[in-house]
PDB file of C-alpha atoms in Angstrom:
ATOM      1  CA  UNK A1491     -55.605 -88.531  64.102  1.00  0.00           C
ATOM      2  CA  UNK A1492     -55.359 -89.129  60.386  1.00  0.00           C
ATOM      3  CA  UNK A1493     -53.624 -86.551  58.232  1.00  0.00           C
ATOM      4  CA  UNK A1494     -56.287 -87.040  55.603  1.00  0.00           C
ATOM      5  CA  UNK A1495     -59.903 -87.325  56.746  1.00  0.00           C
ATOM      6  CA  UNK A1496     -62.526 -88.790  54.469  1.00  0.00           C
ATOM      7  CA  UNK A1497     -66.257 -88.481  54.987  1.00  0.00           C
ATOM      8  CA  UNK A1498     -68.594 -90.135  55.129  1.00  0.00           C
ATOM      9  CA  UNK A1499     -67.135 -93.538  56.006  1.00  0.00           C
ATOM     10  CA  UNK A1500     -69.973 -95.249  54.195  1.00  0.00           C
ATOM     11  CA  UNK A1501     -72.809 -94.126  51.993  1.00  0.00           C
ATOM     12  CA  UNK A1502     -75.898 -95.919  50.728  1.00  0.00           C
ATOM     13  CA  UNK A1503     -77.862 -94.201  47.970  1.00  0.00           C
ATOM     14  CA  UNK A1504     -80.686 -95.086  45.644  1.00  0.00           C
ATOM     15  CA  UNK A1505     -79.768 -95.430  41.989  1.00  0.00           C
ATOM     16  CA  UNK A1506     -80.121 -92.104  40.215  1.00  0.00           C
ATOM     17  CA  UNK A1507     -79.279 -89.975  43.241  1.00  0.00           C
ATOM     18  CA  UNK A1508     -76.357 -87.568  43.452  1.00  0.00           C
ATOM     19  CA  UNK A1509     -73.740 -87.891  46.147  1.00  0.00           C
ATOM     20  CA  UNK A1510     -70.596 -86.187  47.443  1.00  0.00           C
ATOM     21  CA  UNK A1511     -67.541 -87.579  49.219  1.00  0.00           C
ATOM     22  CA  UNK A1512     -65.132 -85.252  50.992  1.00  0.00           C
ATOM     23  CA  UNK A1513     -61.423 -85.418  51.720  1.00  0.00           C
ATOM     24  CA  UNK A1514     -59.938 -82.896  54.156  1.00  0.00           C
ATOM     25  CA  UNK A1515     -56.515 -82.090  55.530  1.00  0.00           C
ATOM     26  CA  UNK A1516     -55.135 -79.516  57.932  1.00  0.00           C
ATOM     27  CA  UNK A1517     -52.049 -79.339  55.711  1.00  0.00           C
ATOM     28  CA  UNK A1518     -51.559 -78.077  52.190  1.00  0.00           C
ATOM     29  CA  UNK A1519     -52.078 -80.780  49.613  1.00  0.00           C
ATOM     30  CA  UNK A1520     -49.466 -80.715  46.866  1.00  0.00           C
ATOM     31  CA  UNK A1521     -51.305 -83.276  44.773  1.00  0.00           C
ATOM     32  CA  UNK A1522     -54.672 -84.903  45.374  1.00  0.00           C
ATOM     33  CA  UNK A1523     -55.580 -88.242  43.840  1.00  0.00           C
ATOM     34  CA  UNK A1524     -58.911 -90.046  43.776  1.00  0.00           C
ATOM     35  CA  UNK A1525     -59.014 -93.810  43.406  1.00  0.00           C
ATOM     36  CA  UNK A1526     -61.789 -96.379  43.293  1.00  0.00           C
ATOM     37  CA  UNK A1527     -61.395 -99.877  44.707  1.00  0.00           C
ATOM     38  CA  UNK A1528     -63.576-102.932  44.427  1.00  0.00           C
ATOM     39  CA  UNK A1529     -63.408-105.059  47.565  1.00  0.00           C
ATOM     40  CA  UNK A1530     -60.335-107.284  47.544  1.00  0.00           C
ATOM     41  CA  UNK A1531     -58.874-105.700  44.414  1.00  0.00           C
ATOM     42  CA  UNK A1532     -56.361-103.072  43.477  1.00  0.00           C
ATOM     43  CA  UNK A1533     -57.022 -99.351  43.118  1.00  0.00           C
ATOM     44  CA  UNK A1534     -58.177 -97.759  39.892  1.00  0.00           C
ATOM     45  CA  UNK A1535     -57.027 -94.202  39.268  1.00  0.00           C
ATOM     46  CA  UNK A1536     -59.850 -91.723  38.721  1.00  0.00           C
ATOM     47  CA  UNK A1537     -58.415 -88.209  38.792  1.00  0.00           C
ATOM     48  CA  UNK A1538     -55.536 -86.072  39.962  1.00  0.00           C
ATOM     49  CA  UNK A1539     -55.824 -82.435  41.045  1.00  0.00           C
ATOM     50  CA  UNK A1540     -52.917 -80.134  41.699  1.00  0.00           C
ATOM     51  CA  UNK A1541     -53.964 -76.512  41.459  1.00  0.00           C
ATOM     52  CA  UNK A1542     -56.161 -74.646  43.919  1.00  0.00           C
ATOM     53  CA  UNK A1543     -59.659 -74.303  42.498  1.00  0.00           C
ATOM     54  CA  UNK A1544     -59.067 -77.039  39.947  1.00  0.00           C
ATOM     55  CA  UNK A1545     -61.991 -79.151  38.827  1.00  0.00           C
ATOM     56  CA  UNK A1546     -61.993 -82.251  36.640  1.00  0.00           C
ATOM     57  CA  UNK A1547     -64.764 -84.424  35.323  1.00  0.00           C
ATOM     58  CA  UNK A1548     -64.924 -87.868  33.832  1.00  0.00           C
ATOM     59  CA  UNK A1549     -68.289 -89.194  32.765  1.00  0.00           C
ATOM     60  CA  UNK A1550     -70.542 -88.615  35.779  1.00  0.00           C
ATOM     61  CA  UNK A1551     -67.779 -88.056  38.323  1.00  0.00           C
ATOM     62  CA  UNK A1552     -66.464 -84.579  39.161  1.00  0.00           C
ATOM     63  CA  UNK A1553     -63.625 -83.831  41.540  1.00  0.00           C
ATOM     64  CA  UNK A1554     -62.674 -80.421  42.896  1.00  0.00           C
ATOM     65  CA  UNK A1555     -59.770 -79.086  44.933  1.00  0.00           C
ATOM     66  CA  UNK A1556     -60.488 -75.950  46.954  1.00  0.00           C
ATOM     67  CA  UNK A1557     -58.531 -72.715  46.571  1.00  0.00           C
ATOM     68  CA  UNK A1558     -56.571 -73.310  49.773  1.00  0.00           C
ATOM     69  CA  UNK A1559     -55.663 -76.841  48.605  1.00  0.00           C
ATOM     70  CA  UNK A1560     -56.797 -78.434  51.844  1.00  0.00           C
ATOM     71  CA  UNK A1561     -60.065 -80.003  50.810  1.00  0.00           C
ATOM     72  CA  UNK A1562     -61.291 -82.006  47.863  1.00  0.00           C
ATOM     73  CA  UNK A1563     -64.715 -83.304  46.994  1.00  0.00           C
ATOM     74  CA  UNK A1564     -65.803 -86.072  44.663  1.00  0.00           C
ATOM     75  CA  UNK A1565     -69.299 -85.710  43.273  1.00  0.00           C
ATOM     76  CA  UNK A1566     -71.210 -88.423  41.432  1.00  0.00           C
ATOM     77  CA  UNK A1567     -74.247 -87.396  39.434  1.00  0.00           C
ATOM     78  CA  UNK A1568     -77.119 -89.812  38.808  1.00  0.00           C
ATOM     79  CA  UNK A1569     -75.394 -92.724  40.541  1.00  0.00           C
ATOM     80  CA  UNK A1570     -75.511 -96.225  39.089  1.00  0.00           C
ATOM     81  CA  UNK A1571     -74.783 -99.650  40.608  1.00  0.00           C
ATOM     82  CA  UNK A1572     -71.488 -99.627  38.674  1.00  0.00           C
ATOM     83  CA  UNK A1573     -70.351 -96.717  40.863  1.00  0.00           C
ATOM     84  CA  UNK A1574     -70.413 -98.930  43.950  1.00  0.00           C
ATOM     85  CA  UNK A1575     -67.074 -99.551  45.643  1.00  0.00           C
ATOM     86  CA  UNK A1576     -64.606 -97.929  47.965  1.00  0.00           C
ATOM     87  CA  UNK A1577     -63.430 -94.443  47.081  1.00  0.00           C
ATOM     88  CA  UNK A1578     -60.049 -93.423  48.423  1.00  0.00           C
ATOM     89  CA  UNK A1579     -58.359 -90.072  48.336  1.00  0.00           C
ATOM     90  CA  UNK A1580     -54.588 -89.933  48.413  1.00  0.00           C
ATOM     91  CA  UNK A1581     -52.498 -86.812  48.717  1.00  0.00           C
ATOM     92  CA  UNK A1582     -48.942 -85.577  48.705  1.00  0.00           C
ATOM     93  CA  UNK A1583     -48.741 -83.786  52.019  1.00  0.00           C
ATOM     94  CA  UNK A1584     -45.064 -82.998  52.262  1.00  0.00           C
ATOM     95  CA  UNK A1585     -43.248 -80.793  49.794  1.00  0.00           C
ATOM     96  CA  UNK A1586     -39.857 -82.435  50.145  1.00  0.00           C
ATOM     97  CA  UNK A1587     -38.056 -84.296  47.414  1.00  0.00           C
ATOM     98  CA  UNK A1588     -39.376 -87.676  48.491  1.00  0.00           C
ATOM     99  CA  UNK A1589     -43.074 -87.034  48.178  1.00  0.00           C
ATOM    100  CA  UNK A1590     -45.261 -89.906  49.218  1.00  0.00           C
ATOM    101  CA  UNK A1591     -48.970 -90.424  49.060  1.00  0.00           C
ATOM    102  CA  UNK A1592     -50.931 -90.407  52.301  1.00  0.00           C
ATOM    103  CA  UNK A1593     -54.339 -92.048  51.991  1.00  0.00           C
ATOM    104  CA  UNK A1594     -57.666 -91.423  53.647  1.00  0.00           C
ATOM    105  CA  UNK A1595     -59.526 -94.347  55.208  1.00  0.00           C
ATOM    106  CA  UNK A1596     -61.942 -94.643  52.296  1.00  0.00           C
ATOM    107  CA  UNK A1597     -65.663 -94.249  51.694  1.00  0.00           C
ATOM    108  CA  UNK A1598     -67.688 -97.382  51.046  1.00  0.00           C
ATOM    109  CA  UNK A1599     -70.390 -96.547  48.482  1.00  0.00           C
ATOM    110  CA  UNK A1600     -73.417 -98.787  47.954  1.00  0.00           C
ATOM    111  CA  UNK A1601     -75.885 -97.960  45.192  1.00  0.00           C
ATOM    112  CA  UNK A1602     -79.260 -99.642  45.515  1.00  0.00           C
ATOM    113  CA  UNK A1603     -80.987-100.566  42.247  1.00  0.00           C
TER     114      UNK A1603
ATOM    115  CA  UNK B1052     -50.444-105.061  27.888  1.00  0.00           C
ATOM    116  CA  UNK B1053     -48.585-102.928  30.428  1.00  0.00           C
ATOM    117  CA  UNK B1054     -49.381-103.263  34.079  1.00  0.00           C
ATOM    118  CA  UNK B1055     -48.491-104.509  37.512  1.00  0.00           C
ATOM    119  CA  UNK B1056     -48.867-108.084  38.598  1.00  0.00           C
ATOM    120  CA  UNK B1057     -48.904-109.440  42.104  1.00  0.00           C
ATOM    121  CA  UNK B1058     -48.827-113.065  43.003  1.00  0.00           C
ATOM    122  CA  UNK B1059     -50.328-115.020  44.496  1.00  0.00           C
ATOM    123  CA  UNK B1060     -53.762-113.459  45.077  1.00  0.00           C
ATOM    124  CA  UNK B1061     -54.231-115.412  48.305  1.00  0.00           C
ATOM    125  CA  UNK B1062     -51.462-116.642  50.581  1.00  0.00           C
ATOM    126  CA  UNK B1063     -51.677-118.648  53.789  1.00  0.00           C
ATOM    127  CA  UNK B1064     -48.805-119.114  56.201  1.00  0.00           C
ATOM    128  CA  UNK B1065     -48.184-120.394  59.663  1.00  0.00           C
ATOM    129  CA  UNK B1066     -47.038-118.004  62.355  1.00  0.00           C
ATOM    130  CA  UNK B1067     -43.265-117.778  62.597  1.00  0.00           C
ATOM    131  CA  UNK B1068     -42.608-118.277  58.884  1.00  0.00           C
ATOM    132  CA  UNK B1069     -41.242-115.618  56.582  1.00  0.00           C
ATOM    133  CA  UNK B1070     -43.173-115.110  53.353  1.00  0.00           C
ATOM    134  CA  UNK B1071     -42.310-113.187  50.193  1.00  0.00           C
ATOM    135  CA  UNK B1072     -44.911-111.379  48.094  1.00  0.00           C
ATOM    136  CA  UNK B1073     -44.141-110.810  44.452  1.00  0.00           C
ATOM    137  CA  UNK B1074     -44.637-107.545  42.526  1.00  0.00           C
ATOM    138  CA  UNK B1075     -43.663-107.100  38.886  1.00  0.00           C
ATOM    139  CA  UNK B1076     -44.301-104.162  36.537  1.00  0.00           C
ATOM    140  CA  UNK B1077     -43.642-103.719  32.827  1.00  0.00           C
ATOM    141  CA  UNK B1078     -44.487-100.015  32.718  1.00  0.00           C
ATOM    142  CA  UNK B1079     -40.848 -98.961  32.818  1.00  0.00           C
ATOM    143  CA  UNK B1080     -41.603 -97.047  36.014  1.00  0.00           C
ATOM    144  CA  UNK B1081     -38.759 -95.935  38.256  1.00  0.00           C
ATOM    145  CA  UNK B1082     -40.676 -95.781  41.526  1.00  0.00           C
ATOM    146  CA  UNK B1083     -42.365 -98.689  43.266  1.00  0.00           C
ATOM    147  CA  UNK B1084     -44.286 -98.926  46.528  1.00  0.00           C
ATOM    148  CA  UNK B1085     -45.726-101.410  48.981  1.00  0.00           C
ATOM    149  CA  UNK B1086     -48.844-100.619  50.984  1.00  0.00           C
ATOM    150  CA  UNK B1087     -50.787-102.501  53.572  1.00  0.00           C
ATOM    151  CA  UNK B1088     -54.566-102.183  53.851  1.00  0.00           C
ATOM    152  CA  UNK B1089     -56.561-103.326  56.870  1.00  0.00           C
ATOM    153  CA  UNK B1090     -60.374-103.511  57.023  1.00  0.00           C
ATOM    154  CA  UNK B1091     -61.965-100.073  57.250  1.00  0.00           C
ATOM    155  CA  UNK B1092     -58.627 -98.343  56.922  1.00  0.00           C
ATOM    156  CA  UNK B1093     -56.801 -96.579  54.176  1.00  0.00           C
ATOM    157  CA  UNK B1094     -53.489 -97.632  52.743  1.00  0.00           C
ATOM    158  CA  UNK B1095     -50.364 -97.369  54.846  1.00  0.00           C
ATOM    159  CA  UNK B1096     -46.965 -97.162  53.196  1.00  0.00           C
ATOM    160  CA  UNK B1097     -44.506 -99.944  54.101  1.00  0.00           C
ATOM    161  CA  UNK B1098     -41.541 -99.316  51.785  1.00  0.00           C
ATOM    162  CA  UNK B1099     -40.881 -97.441  48.594  1.00  0.00           C
ATOM    163  CA  UNK B1100     -38.109 -97.425  46.034  1.00  0.00           C
ATOM    164  CA  UNK B1101     -37.178 -94.546  43.773  1.00  0.00           C
ATOM    165  CA  UNK B1102     -34.593 -96.413  41.756  1.00  0.00           C
ATOM    166  CA  UNK B1103     -32.901 -99.787  41.436  1.00  0.00           C
ATOM    167  CA  UNK B1104     -30.794-100.803  44.457  1.00  0.00           C
ATOM    168  CA  UNK B1105     -32.329 -98.084  46.599  1.00  0.00           C
ATOM    169  CA  UNK B1106     -35.345 -98.173  48.893  1.00  0.00           C
ATOM    170  CA  UNK B1107     -36.699 -96.225  51.847  1.00  0.00           C
ATOM    171  CA  UNK B1108     -38.828 -97.089  54.844  1.00  0.00           C
ATOM    172  CA  UNK B1109     -42.399 -95.908  54.883  1.00  0.00           C
ATOM    173  CA  UNK B1110     -44.634 -95.379  57.888  1.00  0.00           C
ATOM    174  CA  UNK B1111     -44.861 -99.035  58.996  1.00  0.00           C
ATOM    175  CA  UNK B1112     -41.632-100.751  57.864  1.00  0.00           C
ATOM    176  CA  UNK B1113     -40.998-102.772  61.039  1.00  0.00           C
ATOM    177  CA  UNK B1114     -41.189-106.509  60.404  1.00  0.00           C
ATOM    178  CA  UNK B1115     -40.888-106.125  56.627  1.00  0.00           C
ATOM    179  CA  UNK B1116     -37.992-106.148  54.183  1.00  0.00           C
ATOM    180  CA  UNK B1117     -37.684-105.419  50.471  1.00  0.00           C
ATOM    181  CA  UNK B1118     -35.164-105.568  47.647  1.00  0.00           C
ATOM    182  CA  UNK B1119     -34.940-103.783  44.309  1.00  0.00           C
ATOM    183  CA  UNK B1120     -32.376-105.635  42.227  1.00  0.00           C
ATOM    184  CA  UNK B1121     -34.272-105.070  38.989  1.00  0.00           C
ATOM    185  CA  UNK B1122     -36.352-102.133  37.808  1.00  0.00           C
ATOM    186  CA  UNK B1123     -39.311-104.405  37.119  1.00  0.00           C
ATOM    187  CA  UNK B1124     -39.406-106.206  40.443  1.00  0.00           C
ATOM    188  CA  UNK B1125     -39.957-105.123  44.057  1.00  0.00           C
ATOM    189  CA  UNK B1126     -40.598-108.172  46.278  1.00  0.00           C
ATOM    190  CA  UNK B1127     -41.769-107.726  49.858  1.00  0.00           C
ATOM    191  CA  UNK B1128     -40.829-110.163  52.620  1.00  0.00           C
ATOM    192  CA  UNK B1129     -43.075-110.341  55.640  1.00  0.00           C
ATOM    193  CA  UNK B1130     -40.887-111.619  58.428  1.00  0.00           C
ATOM    194  CA  UNK B1131     -41.815-113.422  61.609  1.00  0.00           C
ATOM    195  CA  UNK B1132     -41.074-110.171  63.446  1.00  0.00           C
ATOM    196  CA  UNK B1133     -44.216-108.565  62.002  1.00  0.00           C
ATOM    197  CA  UNK B1134     -46.739-108.835  64.831  1.00  0.00           C
ATOM    198  CA  UNK B1135     -49.950-108.583  62.793  1.00  0.00           C
ATOM    199  CA  UNK B1136     -49.105-109.757  59.276  1.00  0.00           C
ATOM    200  CA  UNK B1137     -52.617-110.732  58.194  1.00  0.00           C
ATOM    201  CA  UNK B1138     -53.695-108.000  55.771  1.00  0.00           C
ATOM    202  CA  UNK B1139     -54.256-107.056  52.145  1.00  0.00           C
ATOM    203  CA  UNK B1140     -50.993-105.988  50.488  1.00  0.00           C
ATOM    204  CA  UNK B1141     -50.928-103.677  47.503  1.00  0.00           C
ATOM    205  CA  UNK B1142     -47.996-102.904  45.266  1.00  0.00           C
ATOM    206  CA  UNK B1143     -47.885 -99.760  43.123  1.00  0.00           C
ATOM    207  CA  UNK B1144     -45.553 -98.057  40.695  1.00  0.00           C
ATOM    208  CA  UNK B1145     -45.210 -94.596  39.224  1.00  0.00           C
ATOM    209  CA  UNK B1146     -43.018 -92.829  36.710  1.00  0.00           C
ATOM    210  CA  UNK B1147     -41.432 -90.872  39.541  1.00  0.00           C
ATOM    211  CA  UNK B1148     -41.974 -89.921  43.135  1.00  0.00           C
ATOM    212  CA  UNK B1149     -43.355 -86.436  42.624  1.00  0.00           C
ATOM    213  CA  UNK B1150     -46.776 -85.649  41.138  1.00  0.00           C
ATOM    214  CA  UNK B1151     -47.197 -88.867  39.226  1.00  0.00           C
ATOM    215  CA  UNK B1152     -50.163 -91.164  39.201  1.00  0.00           C
ATOM    216  CA  UNK B1153     -49.543 -94.436  41.000  1.00  0.00           C
ATOM    217  CA  UNK B1154     -50.678 -97.599  39.238  1.00  0.00           C
ATOM    218  CA  UNK B1155     -51.764-100.417  41.530  1.00  0.00           C
ATOM    219  CA  UNK B1156     -51.541-104.156  41.278  1.00  0.00           C
ATOM    220  CA  UNK B1157     -54.509-106.414  42.141  1.00  0.00           C
ATOM    221  CA  UNK B1158     -53.215-107.105  45.648  1.00  0.00           C
ATOM    222  CA  UNK B1159     -52.302-110.159  47.715  1.00  0.00           C
ATOM    223  CA  UNK B1160     -54.358-111.186  50.714  1.00  0.00           C
ATOM    224  CA  UNK B1161     -52.052-112.734  53.294  1.00  0.00           C
ATOM    225  CA  UNK B1162     -53.485-114.786  56.138  1.00  0.00           C
ATOM    226  CA  UNK B1163     -51.190-115.938  58.932  1.00  0.00           C
ATOM    227  CA  UNK B1164     -52.516-118.407  61.497  1.00  0.00           C
TER     228      UNK B1164
END
């Protein structure tokens, strides 16, 4: 099983609707990163969360990390076609000196005009 | 402009041939990474390097090799020992290993037939 579970795997919404993507781990997350990817391209950094209960927003996208630091959600308000793409969460799961990012399998978002 | 470049964007090779993927960054980052992405899956770490002349195996290093002779460059060689080399390869860099945003290149799609 994956160390980082993302849900849903894919999402189709009508333009203007709100949506939420979740990222869950059974382990403590020492850093949680959200990225967006267009098919066949590199990843674009959206936000990083480190503290339990932390919440960050950028334009219409809000990301939260729960108090226990095991779950994060990405919420898009009033979605637009430009929000379409693959959303990936990545997290530092180990607390050792050589922290690496473990990634979820991604959520494919389609926004219908 | 600072960033990460990967070349070429598309690469085709015959089975049994080694192939080297290029990754260059001018962000003055110490850490560099190679990931592999397969359809419907998240990123899996192949190798990472914290500093010049040092690199560590990631989760799926078998059949791959890397070098880090210069801070700016982290080439990845896909050897004939890699059983399923066809994939999308992403290179990333960060200021350090711990709690730093990773910047991604545009990726190289390798097809081996």
